[in-house]
PDB file of C-alpha atoms in Angstrom:
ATOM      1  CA  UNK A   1      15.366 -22.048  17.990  1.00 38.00           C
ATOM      2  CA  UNK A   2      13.718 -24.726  15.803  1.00 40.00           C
ATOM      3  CA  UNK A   3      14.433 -24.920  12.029  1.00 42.00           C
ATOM      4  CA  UNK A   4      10.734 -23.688  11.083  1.00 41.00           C
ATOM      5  CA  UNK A   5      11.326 -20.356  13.162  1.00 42.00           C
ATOM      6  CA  UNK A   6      14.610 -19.470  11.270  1.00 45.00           C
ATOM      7  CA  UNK A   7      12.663 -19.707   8.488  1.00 52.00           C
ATOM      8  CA  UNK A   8      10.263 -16.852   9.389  1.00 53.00           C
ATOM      9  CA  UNK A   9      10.406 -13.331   7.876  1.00 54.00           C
ATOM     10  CA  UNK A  10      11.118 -10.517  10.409  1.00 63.00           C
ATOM     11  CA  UNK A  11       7.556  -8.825   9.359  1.00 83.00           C
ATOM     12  CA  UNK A  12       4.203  -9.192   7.808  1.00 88.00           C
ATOM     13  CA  UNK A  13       2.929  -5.713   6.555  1.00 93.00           C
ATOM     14  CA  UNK A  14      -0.527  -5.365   4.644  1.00 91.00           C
ATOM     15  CA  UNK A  15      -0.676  -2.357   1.947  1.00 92.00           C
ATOM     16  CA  UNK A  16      -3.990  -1.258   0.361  1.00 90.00           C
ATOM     17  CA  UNK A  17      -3.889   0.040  -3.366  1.00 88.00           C
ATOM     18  CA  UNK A  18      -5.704   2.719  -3.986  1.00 90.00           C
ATOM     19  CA  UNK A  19      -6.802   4.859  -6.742  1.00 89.00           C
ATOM     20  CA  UNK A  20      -9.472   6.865  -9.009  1.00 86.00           C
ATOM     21  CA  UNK A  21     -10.792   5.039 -11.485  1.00 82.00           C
ATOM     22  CA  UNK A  22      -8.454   4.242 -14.508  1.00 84.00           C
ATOM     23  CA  UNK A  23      -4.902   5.078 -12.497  1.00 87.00           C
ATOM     24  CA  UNK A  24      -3.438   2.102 -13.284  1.00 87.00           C
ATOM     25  CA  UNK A  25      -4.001   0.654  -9.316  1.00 86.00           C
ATOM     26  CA  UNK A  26      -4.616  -3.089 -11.116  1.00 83.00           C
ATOM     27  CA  UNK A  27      -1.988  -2.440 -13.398  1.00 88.00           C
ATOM     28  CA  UNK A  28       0.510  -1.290 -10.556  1.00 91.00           C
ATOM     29  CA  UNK A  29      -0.572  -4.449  -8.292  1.00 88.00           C
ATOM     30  CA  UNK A  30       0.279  -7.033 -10.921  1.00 88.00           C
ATOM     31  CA  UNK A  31       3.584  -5.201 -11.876  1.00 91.00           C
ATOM     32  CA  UNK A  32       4.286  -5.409  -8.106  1.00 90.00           C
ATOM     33  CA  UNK A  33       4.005  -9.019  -8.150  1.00 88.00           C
ATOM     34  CA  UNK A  34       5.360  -9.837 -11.154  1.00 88.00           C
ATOM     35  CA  UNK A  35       8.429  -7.719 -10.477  1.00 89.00           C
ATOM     36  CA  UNK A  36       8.707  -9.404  -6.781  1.00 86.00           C
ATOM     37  CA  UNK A  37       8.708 -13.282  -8.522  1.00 82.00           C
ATOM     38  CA  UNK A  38       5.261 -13.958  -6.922  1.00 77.00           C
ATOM     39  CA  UNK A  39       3.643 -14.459 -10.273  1.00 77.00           C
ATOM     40  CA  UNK A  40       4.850 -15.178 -13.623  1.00 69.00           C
ATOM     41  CA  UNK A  41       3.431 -13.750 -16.193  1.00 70.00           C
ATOM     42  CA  UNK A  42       1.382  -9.868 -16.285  1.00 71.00           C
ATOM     43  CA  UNK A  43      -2.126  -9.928 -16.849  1.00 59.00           C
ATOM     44  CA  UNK A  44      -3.708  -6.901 -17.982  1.00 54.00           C
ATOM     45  CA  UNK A  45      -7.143  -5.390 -17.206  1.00 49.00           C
ATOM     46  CA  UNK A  46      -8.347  -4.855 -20.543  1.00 49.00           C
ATOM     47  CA  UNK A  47      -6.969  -8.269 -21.712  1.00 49.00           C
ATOM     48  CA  UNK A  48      -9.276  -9.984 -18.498  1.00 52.00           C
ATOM     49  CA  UNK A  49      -6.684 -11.997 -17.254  1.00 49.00           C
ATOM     50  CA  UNK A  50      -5.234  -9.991 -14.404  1.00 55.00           C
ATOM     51  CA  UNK A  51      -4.159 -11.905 -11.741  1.00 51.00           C
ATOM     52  CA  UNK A  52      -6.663  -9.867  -9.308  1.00 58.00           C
ATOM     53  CA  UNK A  53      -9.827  -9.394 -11.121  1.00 44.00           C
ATOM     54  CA  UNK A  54     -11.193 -12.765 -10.791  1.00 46.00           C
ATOM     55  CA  UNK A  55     -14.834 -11.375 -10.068  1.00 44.00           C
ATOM     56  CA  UNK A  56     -16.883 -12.256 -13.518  1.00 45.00           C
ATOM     57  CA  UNK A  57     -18.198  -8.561 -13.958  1.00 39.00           C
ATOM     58  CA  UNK A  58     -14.917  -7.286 -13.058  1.00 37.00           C
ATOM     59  CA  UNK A  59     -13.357  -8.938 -15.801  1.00 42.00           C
ATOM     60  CA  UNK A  60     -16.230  -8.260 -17.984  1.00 45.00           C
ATOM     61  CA  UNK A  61     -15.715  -4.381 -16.541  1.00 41.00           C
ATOM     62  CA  UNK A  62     -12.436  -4.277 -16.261  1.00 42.00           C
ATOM     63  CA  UNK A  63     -12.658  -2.699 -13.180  1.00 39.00           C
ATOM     64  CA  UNK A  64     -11.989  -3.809  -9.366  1.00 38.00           C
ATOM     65  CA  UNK A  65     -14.978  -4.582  -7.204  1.00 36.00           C
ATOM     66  CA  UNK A  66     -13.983  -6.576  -4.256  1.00 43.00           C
ATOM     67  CA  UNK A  67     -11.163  -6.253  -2.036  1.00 45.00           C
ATOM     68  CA  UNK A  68      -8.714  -8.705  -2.792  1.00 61.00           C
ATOM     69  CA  UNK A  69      -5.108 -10.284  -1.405  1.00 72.00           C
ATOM     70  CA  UNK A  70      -2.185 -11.189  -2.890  1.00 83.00           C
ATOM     71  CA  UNK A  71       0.806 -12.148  -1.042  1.00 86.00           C
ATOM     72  CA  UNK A  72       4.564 -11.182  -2.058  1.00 88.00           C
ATOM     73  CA  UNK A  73       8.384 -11.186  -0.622  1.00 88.00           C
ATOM     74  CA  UNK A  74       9.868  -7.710  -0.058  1.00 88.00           C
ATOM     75  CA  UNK A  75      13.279  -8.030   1.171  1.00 83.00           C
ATOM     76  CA  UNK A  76      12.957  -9.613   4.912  1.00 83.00           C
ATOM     77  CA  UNK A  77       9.106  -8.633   4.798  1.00 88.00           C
ATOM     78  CA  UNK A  78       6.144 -10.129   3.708  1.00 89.00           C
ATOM     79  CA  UNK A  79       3.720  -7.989   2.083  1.00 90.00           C
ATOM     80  CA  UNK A  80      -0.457  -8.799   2.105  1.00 89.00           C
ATOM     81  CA  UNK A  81      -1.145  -6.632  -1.308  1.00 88.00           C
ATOM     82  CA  UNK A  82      -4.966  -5.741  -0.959  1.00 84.00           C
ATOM     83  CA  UNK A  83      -6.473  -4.190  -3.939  1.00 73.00           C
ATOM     84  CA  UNK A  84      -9.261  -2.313  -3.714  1.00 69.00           C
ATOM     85  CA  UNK A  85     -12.281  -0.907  -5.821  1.00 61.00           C
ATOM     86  CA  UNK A  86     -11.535   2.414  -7.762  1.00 49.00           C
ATOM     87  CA  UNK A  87     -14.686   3.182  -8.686  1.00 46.00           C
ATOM     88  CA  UNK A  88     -16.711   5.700  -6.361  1.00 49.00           C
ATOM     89  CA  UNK A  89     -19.945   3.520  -6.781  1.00 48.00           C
ATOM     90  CA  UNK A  90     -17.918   0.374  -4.290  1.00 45.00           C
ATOM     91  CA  UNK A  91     -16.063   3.175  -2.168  1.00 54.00           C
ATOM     92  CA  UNK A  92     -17.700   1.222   1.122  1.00 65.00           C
ATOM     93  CA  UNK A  93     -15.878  -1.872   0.304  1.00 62.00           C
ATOM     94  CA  UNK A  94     -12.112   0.051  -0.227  1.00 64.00           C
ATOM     95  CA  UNK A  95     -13.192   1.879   3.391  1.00 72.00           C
ATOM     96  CA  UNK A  96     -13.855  -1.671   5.151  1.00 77.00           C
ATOM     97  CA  UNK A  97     -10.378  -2.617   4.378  1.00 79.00           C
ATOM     98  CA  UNK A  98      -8.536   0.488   5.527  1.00 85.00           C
ATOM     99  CA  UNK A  99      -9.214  -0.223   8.740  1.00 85.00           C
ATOM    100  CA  UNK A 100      -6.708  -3.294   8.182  1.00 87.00           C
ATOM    101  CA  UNK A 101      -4.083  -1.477   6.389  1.00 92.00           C
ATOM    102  CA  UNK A 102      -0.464  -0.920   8.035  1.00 94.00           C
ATOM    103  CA  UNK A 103       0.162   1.107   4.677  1.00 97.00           C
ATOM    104  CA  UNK A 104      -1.256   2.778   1.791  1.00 95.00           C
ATOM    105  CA  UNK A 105      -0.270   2.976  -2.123  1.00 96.00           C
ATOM    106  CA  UNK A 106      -2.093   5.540  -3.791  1.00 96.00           C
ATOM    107  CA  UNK A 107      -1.696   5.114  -7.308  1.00 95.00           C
ATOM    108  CA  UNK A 108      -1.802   8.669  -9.392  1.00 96.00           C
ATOM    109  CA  UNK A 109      -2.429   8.814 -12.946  1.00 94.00           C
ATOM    110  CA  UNK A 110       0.415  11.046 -14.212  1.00 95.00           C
ATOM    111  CA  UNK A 111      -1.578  12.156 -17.071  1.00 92.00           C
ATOM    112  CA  UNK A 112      -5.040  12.983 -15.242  1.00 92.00           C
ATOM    113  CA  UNK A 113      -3.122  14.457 -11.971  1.00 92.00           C
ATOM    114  CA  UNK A 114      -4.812  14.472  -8.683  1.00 93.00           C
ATOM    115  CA  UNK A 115      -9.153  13.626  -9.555  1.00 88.00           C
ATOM    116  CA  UNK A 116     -11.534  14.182  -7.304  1.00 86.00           C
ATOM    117  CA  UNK A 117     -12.001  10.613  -5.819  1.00 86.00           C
ATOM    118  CA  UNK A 118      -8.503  10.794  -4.952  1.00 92.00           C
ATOM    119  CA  UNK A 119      -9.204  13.915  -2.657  1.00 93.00           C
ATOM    120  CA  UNK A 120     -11.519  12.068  -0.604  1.00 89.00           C
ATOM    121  CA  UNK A 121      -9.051   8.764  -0.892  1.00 90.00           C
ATOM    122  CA  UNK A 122      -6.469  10.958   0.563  1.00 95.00           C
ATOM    123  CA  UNK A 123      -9.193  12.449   3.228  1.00 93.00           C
ATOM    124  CA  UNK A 124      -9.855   8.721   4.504  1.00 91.00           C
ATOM    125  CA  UNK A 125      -6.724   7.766   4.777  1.00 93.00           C
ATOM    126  CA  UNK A 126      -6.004  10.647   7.029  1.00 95.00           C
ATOM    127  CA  UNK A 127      -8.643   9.537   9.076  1.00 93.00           C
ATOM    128  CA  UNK A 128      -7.315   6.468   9.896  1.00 92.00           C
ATOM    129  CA  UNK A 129      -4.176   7.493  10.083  1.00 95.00           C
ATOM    130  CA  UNK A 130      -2.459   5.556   7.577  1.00 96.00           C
ATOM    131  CA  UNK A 131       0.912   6.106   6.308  1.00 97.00           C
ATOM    132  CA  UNK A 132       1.012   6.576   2.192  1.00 98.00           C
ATOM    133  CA  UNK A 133       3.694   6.096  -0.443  1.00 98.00           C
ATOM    134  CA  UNK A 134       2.651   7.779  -3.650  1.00 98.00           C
ATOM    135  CA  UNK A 135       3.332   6.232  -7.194  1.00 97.00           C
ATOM    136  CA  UNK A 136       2.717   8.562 -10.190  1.00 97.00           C
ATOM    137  CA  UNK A 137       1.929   6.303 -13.143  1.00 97.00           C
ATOM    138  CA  UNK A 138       1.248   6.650 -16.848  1.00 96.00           C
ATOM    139  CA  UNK A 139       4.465   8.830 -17.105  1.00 97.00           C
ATOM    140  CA  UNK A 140       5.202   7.350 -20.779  1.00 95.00           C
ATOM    141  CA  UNK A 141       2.516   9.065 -22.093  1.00 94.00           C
ATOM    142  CA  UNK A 142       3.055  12.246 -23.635  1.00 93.00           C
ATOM    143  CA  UNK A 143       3.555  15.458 -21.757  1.00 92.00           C
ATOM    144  CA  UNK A 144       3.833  14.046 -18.043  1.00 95.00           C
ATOM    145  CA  UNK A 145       6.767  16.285 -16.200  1.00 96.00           C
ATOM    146  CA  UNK A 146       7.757  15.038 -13.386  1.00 97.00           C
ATOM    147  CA  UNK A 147       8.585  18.191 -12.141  1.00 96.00           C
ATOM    148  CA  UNK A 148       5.424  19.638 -12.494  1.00 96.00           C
ATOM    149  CA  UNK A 149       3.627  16.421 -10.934  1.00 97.00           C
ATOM    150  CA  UNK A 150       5.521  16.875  -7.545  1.00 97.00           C
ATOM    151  CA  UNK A 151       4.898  20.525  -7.291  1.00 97.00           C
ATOM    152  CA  UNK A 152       0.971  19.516  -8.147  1.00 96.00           C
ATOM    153  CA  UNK A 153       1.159  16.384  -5.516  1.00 97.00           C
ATOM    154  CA  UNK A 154       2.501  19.623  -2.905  1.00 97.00           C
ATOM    155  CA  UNK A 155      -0.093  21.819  -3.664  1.00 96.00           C
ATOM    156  CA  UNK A 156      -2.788  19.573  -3.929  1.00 95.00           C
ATOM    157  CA  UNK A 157      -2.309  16.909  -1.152  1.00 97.00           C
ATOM    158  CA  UNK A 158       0.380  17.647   1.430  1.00 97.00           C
ATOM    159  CA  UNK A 159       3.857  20.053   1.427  1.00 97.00           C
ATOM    160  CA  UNK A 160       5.278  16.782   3.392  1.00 97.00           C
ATOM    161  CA  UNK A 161       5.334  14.605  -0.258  1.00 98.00           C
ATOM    162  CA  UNK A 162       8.883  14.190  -1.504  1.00 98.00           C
ATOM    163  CA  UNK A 163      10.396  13.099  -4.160  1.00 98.00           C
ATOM    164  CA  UNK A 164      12.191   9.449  -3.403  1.00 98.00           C
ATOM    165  CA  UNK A 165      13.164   9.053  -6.735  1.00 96.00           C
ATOM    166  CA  UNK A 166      16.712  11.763  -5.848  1.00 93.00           C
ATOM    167  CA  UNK A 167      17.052   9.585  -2.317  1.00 94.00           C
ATOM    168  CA  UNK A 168      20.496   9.762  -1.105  1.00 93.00           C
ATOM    169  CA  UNK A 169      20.999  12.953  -2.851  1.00 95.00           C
ATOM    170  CA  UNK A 170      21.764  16.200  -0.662  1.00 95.00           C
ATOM    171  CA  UNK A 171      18.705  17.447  -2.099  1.00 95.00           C
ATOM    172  CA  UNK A 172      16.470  14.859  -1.133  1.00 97.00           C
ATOM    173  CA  UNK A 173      17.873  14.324   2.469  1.00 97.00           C
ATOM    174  CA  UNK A 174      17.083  18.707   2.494  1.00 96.00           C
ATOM    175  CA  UNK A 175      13.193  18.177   1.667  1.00 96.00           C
ATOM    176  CA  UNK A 176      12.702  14.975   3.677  1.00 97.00           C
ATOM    177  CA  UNK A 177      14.670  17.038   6.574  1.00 97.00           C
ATOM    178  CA  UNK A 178      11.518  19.975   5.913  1.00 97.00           C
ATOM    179  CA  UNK A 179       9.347  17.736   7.075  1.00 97.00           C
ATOM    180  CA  UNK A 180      10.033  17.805  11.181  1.00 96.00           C
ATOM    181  CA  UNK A 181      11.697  20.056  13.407  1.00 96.00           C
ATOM    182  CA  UNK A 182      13.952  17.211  15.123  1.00 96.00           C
ATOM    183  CA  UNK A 183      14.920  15.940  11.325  1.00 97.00           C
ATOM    184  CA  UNK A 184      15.719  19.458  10.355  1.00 97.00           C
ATOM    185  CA  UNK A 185      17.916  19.952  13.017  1.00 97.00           C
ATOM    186  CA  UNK A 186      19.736  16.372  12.775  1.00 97.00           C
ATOM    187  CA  UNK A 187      20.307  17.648   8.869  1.00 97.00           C
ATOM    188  CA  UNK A 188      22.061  20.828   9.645  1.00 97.00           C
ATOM    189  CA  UNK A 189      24.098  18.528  12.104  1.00 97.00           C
ATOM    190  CA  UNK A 190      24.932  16.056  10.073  1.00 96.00           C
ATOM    191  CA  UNK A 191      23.970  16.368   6.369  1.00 95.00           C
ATOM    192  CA  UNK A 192      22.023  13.733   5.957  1.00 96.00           C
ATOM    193  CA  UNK A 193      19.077  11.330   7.591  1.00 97.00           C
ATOM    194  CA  UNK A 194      19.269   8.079   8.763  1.00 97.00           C
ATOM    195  CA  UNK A 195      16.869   5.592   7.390  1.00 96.00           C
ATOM    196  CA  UNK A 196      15.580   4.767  10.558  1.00 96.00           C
ATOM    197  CA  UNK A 197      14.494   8.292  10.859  1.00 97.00           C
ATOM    198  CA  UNK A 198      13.027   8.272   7.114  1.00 98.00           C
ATOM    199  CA  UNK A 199      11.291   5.388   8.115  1.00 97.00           C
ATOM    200  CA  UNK A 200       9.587   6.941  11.332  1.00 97.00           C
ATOM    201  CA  UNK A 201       8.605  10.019   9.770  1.00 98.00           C
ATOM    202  CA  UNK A 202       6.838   7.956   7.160  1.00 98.00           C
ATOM    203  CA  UNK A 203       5.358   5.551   9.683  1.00 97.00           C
ATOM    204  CA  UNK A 204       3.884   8.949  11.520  1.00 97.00           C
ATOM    205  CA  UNK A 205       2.711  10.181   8.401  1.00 97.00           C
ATOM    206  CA  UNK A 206       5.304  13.277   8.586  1.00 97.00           C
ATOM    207  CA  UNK A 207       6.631  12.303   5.228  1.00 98.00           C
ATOM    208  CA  UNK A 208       4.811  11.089   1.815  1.00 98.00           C
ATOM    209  CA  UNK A 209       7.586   9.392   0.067  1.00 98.00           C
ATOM    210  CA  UNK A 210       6.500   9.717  -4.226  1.00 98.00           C
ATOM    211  CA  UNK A 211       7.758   7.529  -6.882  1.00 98.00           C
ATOM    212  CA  UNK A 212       7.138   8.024 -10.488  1.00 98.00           C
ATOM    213  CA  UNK A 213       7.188   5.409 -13.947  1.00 97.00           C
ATOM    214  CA  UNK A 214       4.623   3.166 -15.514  1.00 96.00           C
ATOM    215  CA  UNK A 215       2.821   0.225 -14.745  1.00 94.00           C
ATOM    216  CA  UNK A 216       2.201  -1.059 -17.700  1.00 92.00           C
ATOM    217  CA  UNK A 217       5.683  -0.664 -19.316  1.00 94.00           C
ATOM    218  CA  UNK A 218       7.453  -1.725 -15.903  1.00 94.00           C
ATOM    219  CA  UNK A 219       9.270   1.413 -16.007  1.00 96.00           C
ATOM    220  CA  UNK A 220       9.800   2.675 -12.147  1.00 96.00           C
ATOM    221  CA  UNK A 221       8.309  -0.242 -10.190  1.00 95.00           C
ATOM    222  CA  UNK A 222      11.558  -2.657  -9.068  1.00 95.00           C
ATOM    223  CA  UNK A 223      12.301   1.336  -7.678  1.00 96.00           C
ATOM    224  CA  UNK A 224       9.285   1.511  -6.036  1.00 96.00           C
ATOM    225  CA  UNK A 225       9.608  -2.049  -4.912  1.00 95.00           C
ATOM    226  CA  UNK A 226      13.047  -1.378  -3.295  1.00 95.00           C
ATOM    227  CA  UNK A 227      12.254   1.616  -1.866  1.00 96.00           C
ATOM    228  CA  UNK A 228       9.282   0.341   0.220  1.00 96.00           C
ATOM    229  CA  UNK A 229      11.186  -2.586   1.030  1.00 94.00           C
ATOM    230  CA  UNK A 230      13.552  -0.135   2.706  1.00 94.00           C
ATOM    231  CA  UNK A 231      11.135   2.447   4.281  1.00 96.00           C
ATOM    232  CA  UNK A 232       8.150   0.546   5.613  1.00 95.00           C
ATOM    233  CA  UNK A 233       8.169  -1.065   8.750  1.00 90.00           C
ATOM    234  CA  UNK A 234       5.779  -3.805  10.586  1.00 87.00           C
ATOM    235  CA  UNK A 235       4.134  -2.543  13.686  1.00 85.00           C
ATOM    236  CA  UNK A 236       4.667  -4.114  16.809  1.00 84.00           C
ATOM    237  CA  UNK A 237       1.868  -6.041  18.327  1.00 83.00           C
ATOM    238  CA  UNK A 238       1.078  -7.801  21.699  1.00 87.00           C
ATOM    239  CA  UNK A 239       1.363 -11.800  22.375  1.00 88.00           C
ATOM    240  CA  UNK A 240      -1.968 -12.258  22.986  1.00 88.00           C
ATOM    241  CA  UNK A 241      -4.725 -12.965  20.110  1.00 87.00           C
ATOM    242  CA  UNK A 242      -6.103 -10.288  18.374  1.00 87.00           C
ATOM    243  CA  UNK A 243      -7.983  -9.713  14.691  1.00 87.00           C
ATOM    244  CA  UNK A 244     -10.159  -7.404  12.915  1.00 85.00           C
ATOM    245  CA  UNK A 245     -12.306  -8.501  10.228  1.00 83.00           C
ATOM    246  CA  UNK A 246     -13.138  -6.328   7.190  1.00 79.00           C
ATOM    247  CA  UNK A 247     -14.569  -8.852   4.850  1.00 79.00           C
ATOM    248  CA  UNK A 248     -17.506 -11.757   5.300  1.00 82.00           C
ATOM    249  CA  UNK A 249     -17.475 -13.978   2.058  1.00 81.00           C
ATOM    250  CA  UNK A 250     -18.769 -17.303   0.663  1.00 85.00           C
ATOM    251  CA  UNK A 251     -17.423 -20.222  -1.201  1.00 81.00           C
ATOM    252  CA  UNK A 252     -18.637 -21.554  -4.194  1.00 81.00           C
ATOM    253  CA  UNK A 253     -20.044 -24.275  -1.753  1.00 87.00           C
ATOM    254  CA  UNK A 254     -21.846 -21.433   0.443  1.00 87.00           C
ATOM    255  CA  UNK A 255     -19.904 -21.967   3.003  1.00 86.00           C
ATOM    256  CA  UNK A 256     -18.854 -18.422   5.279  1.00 85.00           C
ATOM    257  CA  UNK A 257     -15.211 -17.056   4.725  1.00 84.00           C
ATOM    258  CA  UNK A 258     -13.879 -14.776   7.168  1.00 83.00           C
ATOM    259  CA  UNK A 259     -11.279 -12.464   6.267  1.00 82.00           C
ATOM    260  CA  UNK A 260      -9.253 -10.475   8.792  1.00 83.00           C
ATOM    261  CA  UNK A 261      -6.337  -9.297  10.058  1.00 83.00           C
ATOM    262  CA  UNK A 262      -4.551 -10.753  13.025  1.00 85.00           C
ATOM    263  CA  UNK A 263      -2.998  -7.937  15.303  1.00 86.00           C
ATOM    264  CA  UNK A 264      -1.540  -9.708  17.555  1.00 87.00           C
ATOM    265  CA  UNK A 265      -0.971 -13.558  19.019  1.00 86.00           C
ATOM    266  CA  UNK A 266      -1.822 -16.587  16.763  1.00 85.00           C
ATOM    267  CA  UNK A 267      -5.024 -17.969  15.277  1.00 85.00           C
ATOM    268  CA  UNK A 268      -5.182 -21.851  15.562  1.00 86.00           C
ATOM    269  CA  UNK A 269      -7.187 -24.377  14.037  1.00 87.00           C
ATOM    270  CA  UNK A 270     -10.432 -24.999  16.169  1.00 86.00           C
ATOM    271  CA  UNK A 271      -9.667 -22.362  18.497  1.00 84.00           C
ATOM    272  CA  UNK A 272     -13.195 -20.843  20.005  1.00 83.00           C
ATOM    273  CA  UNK A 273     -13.415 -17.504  18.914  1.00 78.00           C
ATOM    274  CA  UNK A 274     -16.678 -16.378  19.938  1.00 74.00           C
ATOM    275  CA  UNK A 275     -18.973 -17.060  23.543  1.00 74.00           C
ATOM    276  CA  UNK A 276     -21.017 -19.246  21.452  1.00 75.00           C
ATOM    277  CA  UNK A 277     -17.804 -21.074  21.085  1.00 74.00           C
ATOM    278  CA  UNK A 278     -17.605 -20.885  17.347  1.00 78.00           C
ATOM    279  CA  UNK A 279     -14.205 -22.250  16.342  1.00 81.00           C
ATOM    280  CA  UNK A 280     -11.799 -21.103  13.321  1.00 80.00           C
ATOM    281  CA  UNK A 281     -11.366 -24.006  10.919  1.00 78.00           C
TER     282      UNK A 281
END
């Protein structure tokens, strides 16, 4: 093994934010990378400096638009952070890039609760079957209870949502054991789960593992990091090439960016991609 292959992290995962309007999903995504070193300094939406609204009317909006990437180190993994658009009226640009995602963050404003565009957020993600990790934010503002947020995030999206906060806690391993028949009965066996078992009933969408804090005031997200560092896994995929593209783009010379997701192989420079032998450069 060659120096450059030591080197390389054990898995690339891409995560989707997503959010209704005003959740804090911008907020949440520069936290993340500020928290994880990638970045430096916080921008802030309503300041129009955050790291990924770089859109004009975005800024000028202070909302997100267009799908975009930012890449940080999670532990051994490293994570492709796609933000998406909040607002309903660019919904068909946040569904484009599900289709990519190995995970979801939906991003819950703890003093708004569960909106309507985060019903049908939480509809779509079902349909493509991707695994979610929950962070309530906004809980510094006054009367957020936790308490009352995880029976609400129960009711309102799935029984299966626990509270990852109390992990390690008998409690905690006794609702995350709720969630499956074969982690019940491991449980009563043993008292506890394993994490590779917490991190295949995630991965099959049998668990939806909720953190709470706030953005804005860091509070809760080097928590949230760790614990996703911990619980999400990379698929597996085969040696040969493979990609799906969710986004066509241009330069500011006009020239065509392709954005996707490779799913399995390697993409090289000037390898022909297409029977009209278009090559990647």
């Amino acid at each position: 093994m060659d120096a450059v292959s030591e080197k390389k992290p054990n898995k690339y995962i891409s995560v989707g934010m997503l959010a209704h309007v005003d959740a804090g999903k911008t907020t949440l995504s520069e936290a993340l990378l500020y928290v994880s070193g990638a970045i430096r300094k916080m921008g802030r939406v309503d300041n129009g400096d955050a790291f990924l609204d770089t859109y004009g009317l975005e800024r000028a909006r202070g909302i997100t638009i267009f799908s975009k990437q930012a890449v940080l180190k999670v532990g051994q993994a490293v994570v492709t952070l796609l933000d998406t658009p909040g607002h309903v009226d660019f919904s068909a640009e946040m569904e484009r890039t599900l289709q990519v995602l190995d995970y979801g963050i939906l991003v819950i404003s703890g003093a708004d609760g569960i909106q309507g565009h985060t019903r049908t957020l939480w509809r779509l993600l079902k349909q493509y079957k991707v695994p979610v990790f929950i962070f309530v934010n906004k809980m510094d503002q006054p009367g957020t209870n936790q308490e009352a947020l995880m029976k609400h995030l129960q009711e309102e999206l799935d029984g299966d949502c626990v509270d990852f906060t109390q992990a390690g806690t008998e409690e905690f391993y006794e609702d995350a054991a709720m969630c499956e028949e074969h982690a019940l009965e491991y449980f009563l066996a043993h008292g506890r789960l394993e994490k590779e078992q917490i991190k295949k009933l995630i991965a099959g969408r049998k668990m939806f593992p909720c953190f709470f804090g706030s953005a804005l005031k860091l509070n809760g997200v080097a928590e949230f990091l760790e614990g996703f560092g911990q619980y999400a896994d990379a698929p597996e995929y085969p040696k040969e090439f493979g990609a799906k593209i969710y986004k066509i783009a241009r330069d500011s010379q006009g020239n065509r960016l392709t954005y996707l997701k490779v799913t399995g192989g390697a993409l090289k420079v000037k390898m022909p991609l297409t029977e009209q032998q278009e090559k990647a450069n």
